[in-house]
Amino acid sequence: MRKRSPQKPPLRTNGPQAQVVRRDDDWTTRPELRLRILGLPSEITTHTLWTSFSRHGAVSQIEIFEDSRGLRDGSARITFSPPPLEPFWQRIQPFRIRWGAAMSIPVQLSLEAPRRTYYHPSPVNPSIKYPELMILQADSIDFGIMYDQNTMMSMHTVVASPMGRIKFKQNMLHRETVVEFRVDINNRSELFRFSIPFAHLNTILRIDSGQSDKIELVVSLPTPPHFFRKLEERDTHDPKARYWAEHDAWFRQTDITDFPLQVRNAPITIKKPGPIIDIGRWTTYRLKFDISSSKAQYLFRQIGQALRDYNISIQEMTEFEIASHREPAVWKYIDQSIMAPHEPTSTLADLFKDESIPPLAFPVRYQLEVCISHGYLSEHNLGQEFVRRLREMDPTKAQDVLEYVANQEKRIFAPMELFDIKIIKGSASRPPIPQYCAFIRSATVTPSTVYFNTPTVEISNRVIRYYAEHADRFLRVRFTAEKDEGKIYSTDKDTMNEVFTRVKRALRNGIKVGERHYEFLAFGNSQFRENGAYFYASLPHLQAQQIRDWMGSFDEIPYVAQYAARLGQCFSTTRAIIGTRTTIKEIEDEEHNGYVFTDGVGMLSPFLAQLITHELGIVRTSSEPPSIFQFRMGGCKGILAVSPHSKLQEITIRRSQYKFAARHEGLEIIRWSQFAASNLNRQIIVVLSALGVPDEIFIEKQKAQLADLTLAMISELKALSMLQKDIDPNQMTLTLAEMILDGFQKCQEPFMISMLHLWRAWSIKYLKEKARITIEKGAFLLGCVDETATLKGHFNQTPVLQAHESMEAKLKSLPEVFVQLSKGANGKPKVILGPMLLARNPSLHPGDIRVVQGVDVRALRHLKDAVVVPQTGDRPIVNMCSGGDLDGDDYLVIWDPELLPREWNHPPMDFTPAEKIPLGRQILPDDLTSFFVEYMKNDNLSRIAVAHLAFADFMEDGGKSTKCLKLAELHSTAVDYTKSGVPARMTRDLNPSKWPHFMEKKNKPRESIYQSRKVLGKLFDQVERVDFVPVFDVPFDTRILNAYRIESTMLEDAAVIKRQYDAAVRRIMAQHAISTEFEVWSTFVMSHSKASNDYKFHEEIGRISMALKDRFRALCYEKAGGSSFETLAPFAVAMYTITVGEISEAVAEARARKTSMTADKMPMMSFPWLFHSVLGKIANRTVVP
């Protein structure tokens, strides 16, 4: 190793404006060193700079600077980590940059001061500081699995060498553990690393090696970390980029194998073909260290203390064994019946033996792979005897056992003991489900592995209903980062190429479970946005292509994105209307000025609306049906608004609603109009702030909401008032309000109090994270068109109106809308009059929020809980609201005068979609799957929204700044990507370098975070999060417990159904990473798997929760003997009694053992509240039978 040169006197820098650089005597001890470069040509690239400087040391970062106009200013910064060995920037001779093939140019170099101390304070004691990066060299690393609690099975070992060191790094800045190692692949040494966030580490085992200077650490993870492979740094530069970092050379990995071609052509399975290291399954790591030197000992103690400060314990293990690698035999035994006919046998006995082995029933095989894929069972613990016992069981019973294992979500080390567990019949078996639902199998494909999930009940779609006899051959697939990490987000770099290749491989090669080979079928439109698709296991007489052919005729569609969207219509989550035949009337759209004002709007009769309401069991506060239904019918889509002029069974369809020719022509309903509360969010607040609404308005409204939420916990009147006004899209606040009216808050019933605590914690969480301020004078409603053509529309000559304009002039210029609530303050319908805001989520452009005039039109009074917009004018007002239309979009309507901005009707953005590019030939399934992957790679919607929020806070002009306006345009393009196929390209200059504190960018460098002084920063600081803690140890309601004398047989029946219900809830919790049953029941989910965004997930969990409740209510009706109150009430009391008994017993045990009563340790409580209204009637009865 070269020695560092002795420090020299100060030297002059190069260049025309040379200046003295003072010596920094400790630059050699810094973790990193930064040099500023001046005098660069504007065409300079990061690759050129890297080539010139990398010969002096390890370049970790390059940044080329621009001025405020976005033009390069001839300067850059080079960061070395660690610092170079010699201070080459102090040489007298000018430093020259290589330029072109035979040129070099002189530049000026200067040493920058350190940007931070490079020490990280302990979260426990800030006076203790750790180096930001601590590195300990390891002698070897083993990759394997935990065979039992005290044994690791080593599957592969990497030994350190002078050319292949193993580094155990603690990055305190990023709060993660990183391990680097080399692997020889096809005679080539490759450098890999994996990173484990501290949040994913709980315990590290320290194994007693018998030698004081030899240490072994074992880290066992429930899910795989992210693995990366380092490419040659010179090959990872973007010629157009201004920024490069060493991490750009680290590419995410999906496999470490000697046989990449075999992997490339194989379907996705749990068992990977020929891995060197199975990064998705071998998630236990043993590292050996030699700490004979005092430096290593000190560093080890320092690392240990730092990890303990982050609540990561290091547990001493005196008894721990390492088992050698052996292939699991279970695959041989469960695959034997599949493989036997194709494999040669050595003896007649072998032949007889192979052919006599019956296969595992597919539901059992599938459920076994559920348990193995999630790590609840390890194939290394399963042998021939286990498979034999499983085969001999009744398939339903065997499935019950395996579903029980999956529901426990715990590793079973002794699987043979499962056969001794007495699982009461029905604990995991599936009772009947509602007609509109289906049991759906699903899989989550991650970069490193695949997880199969226990079938869950979901609202079905057209395709599943039509092929109901083959419903078990459909597989709903989601592609996510890793387990519970959410979507795979796009990137403008190539570092995720391997991941996207794996996605394409799954779509092309399929997914295999036992003998079933699932192949790509299609994807629904919402599913597509969340990186999901349907797969299907073809039969000889029913192939995937035949199903696509049945969906409709799409041959005339020349655009891949549009073709995919039309296929996706068939997968919308719908409920079929089967109680009547309908007749179709076709009419033309209202078009002028290049716009379709009636786009997506049809009509139906009041009679048909009543029939739909009755058939779907829609609960209404009045006798009238909903005014609007979002629907699918054959190849038509959009909304149907009630029209008094429509005939009995007549449906009126416009041309804009017809999308393709379909064989299926039945009416299907997605949802219907209903009142939901209006809530602000960060994007709306940013735009309103830019239009002149003072900060104090938002701050005072949030302050009042926080105070009301606190008061609601002790005041029934306040709780009722808030719950009846702040109505969520799933209407669950109204359910809680009914429970309060029945006296359950007054008597402090545990479930009621738990639900109120959850509602408050959920509301505060979204105030903190989303600025979700509820506006009492507002609503969130479906939009539809004025069929009478009475309402005045928007005309282009309308001026932008400022605060100084007279109110008369302002109101005269406004377009008109009709808004009638089904229930006003007096309980009667109310028409909203006067100026109001009209907006659609998301709103990023200052012109997205329109001021309109609410008027009363008698001919429209049959429409309630909807916003009716004009069909007159130069441009549809909904189109000005973030490019909205009327085929099912919701609109925010606010008539609170405090929120009317100073500036009215800022010029709207042009939402004309980008020109589509036809494929030029017949569209094939491979084109659909390629578009699926391209969408994943280029879906910048969330990145654009995040960047807009950051710039809106950072820039002086906020949402009106040039960068924000550009990002608003890109956002519109990104929203349309699913239909247009044209991606929104986000340039590097639109990536923020500064982040406001309220965005909580914990993974960003500290110096890039600043304290926001704008409205969102103030709102964020006003709120303190509240944890949700359920209540178990308070008395239950004796009004219910003492209402009836319940026979033991009824109690037993209720107990059986409760076990089934609890298992179903646990499956939902496991599938979506939800912590408690209370969140599933109420849909107020505090956290979830992030496979979809919070708003979409609230809709999704609403459907899931409704289906769950309908399913088990039907089962209870059957057991009780009917659904009348007199029949059902005793059974509801039995349900409550059983639940109280389980919880009381658990509370007594927890008190005796002095253990905590957390939701994961206590029995479930929500079962009897399937019938909250029945329990309310029982509790308030004056005569006890």
PDB file of C-alpha atoms in Angstrom, residues 84 150 228 246 284 296 311 369 401 437 520 529 654 752 762 936 969 1050 1154:
ATOM      1  CA  PRO A  84      -7.484   9.948  -2.002  1.00  0.00           C
ATOM      2  CA  ASN A 150     -31.050 -23.807  17.612  1.00  0.00           C
ATOM      3  CA  PHE A 228     -27.370  -5.884  -5.459  1.00  0.00           C
ATOM      4  CA  GLU A 246     -21.433   5.099  -6.686  1.00  0.00           C
ATOM      5  CA  THR A 284     -30.406 -16.767   7.617  1.00  0.00           C
ATOM      6  CA  ALA A 296     -11.395  -4.988  15.802  1.00  0.00           C
ATOM      7  CA  ASN A 311     -33.478  -1.793  19.943  1.00  0.00           C
ATOM      8  CA  GLU A 369     -47.045 -24.125  -0.965  1.00  0.00           C
ATOM      9  CA  VAL A 401     -54.731 -28.055   8.941  1.00  0.00           C
ATOM     10  CA  CYS A 437     -68.374 -13.237  -4.340  1.00  0.00           C
ATOM     11  CA  PHE A 520     -51.028 -14.623 -18.183  1.00  0.00           C
ATOM     12  CA  ARG A 529     -52.142   0.621 -11.886  1.00  0.00           C
ATOM     13  CA  ARG A 654     -74.682   7.290 -25.440  1.00  0.00           C
ATOM     14  CA  MET A 752     -67.403   0.536  20.901  1.00  0.00           C
ATOM     15  CA  TRP A 762     -56.941   7.091  12.014  1.00  0.00           C
ATOM     16  CA  MET A 936     -44.004  -0.404 -14.471  1.00  0.00           C
ATOM     17  CA  GLU A 969     -48.417  18.891 -17.096  1.00  0.00           C
ATOM     18  CA  MET A1050     -76.733 -22.434  20.205  1.00  0.00           C
ATOM     19  CA  LYS A1154     -48.680  -9.921  34.072  1.00  0.00           C
TER      20      LYS A1154
END
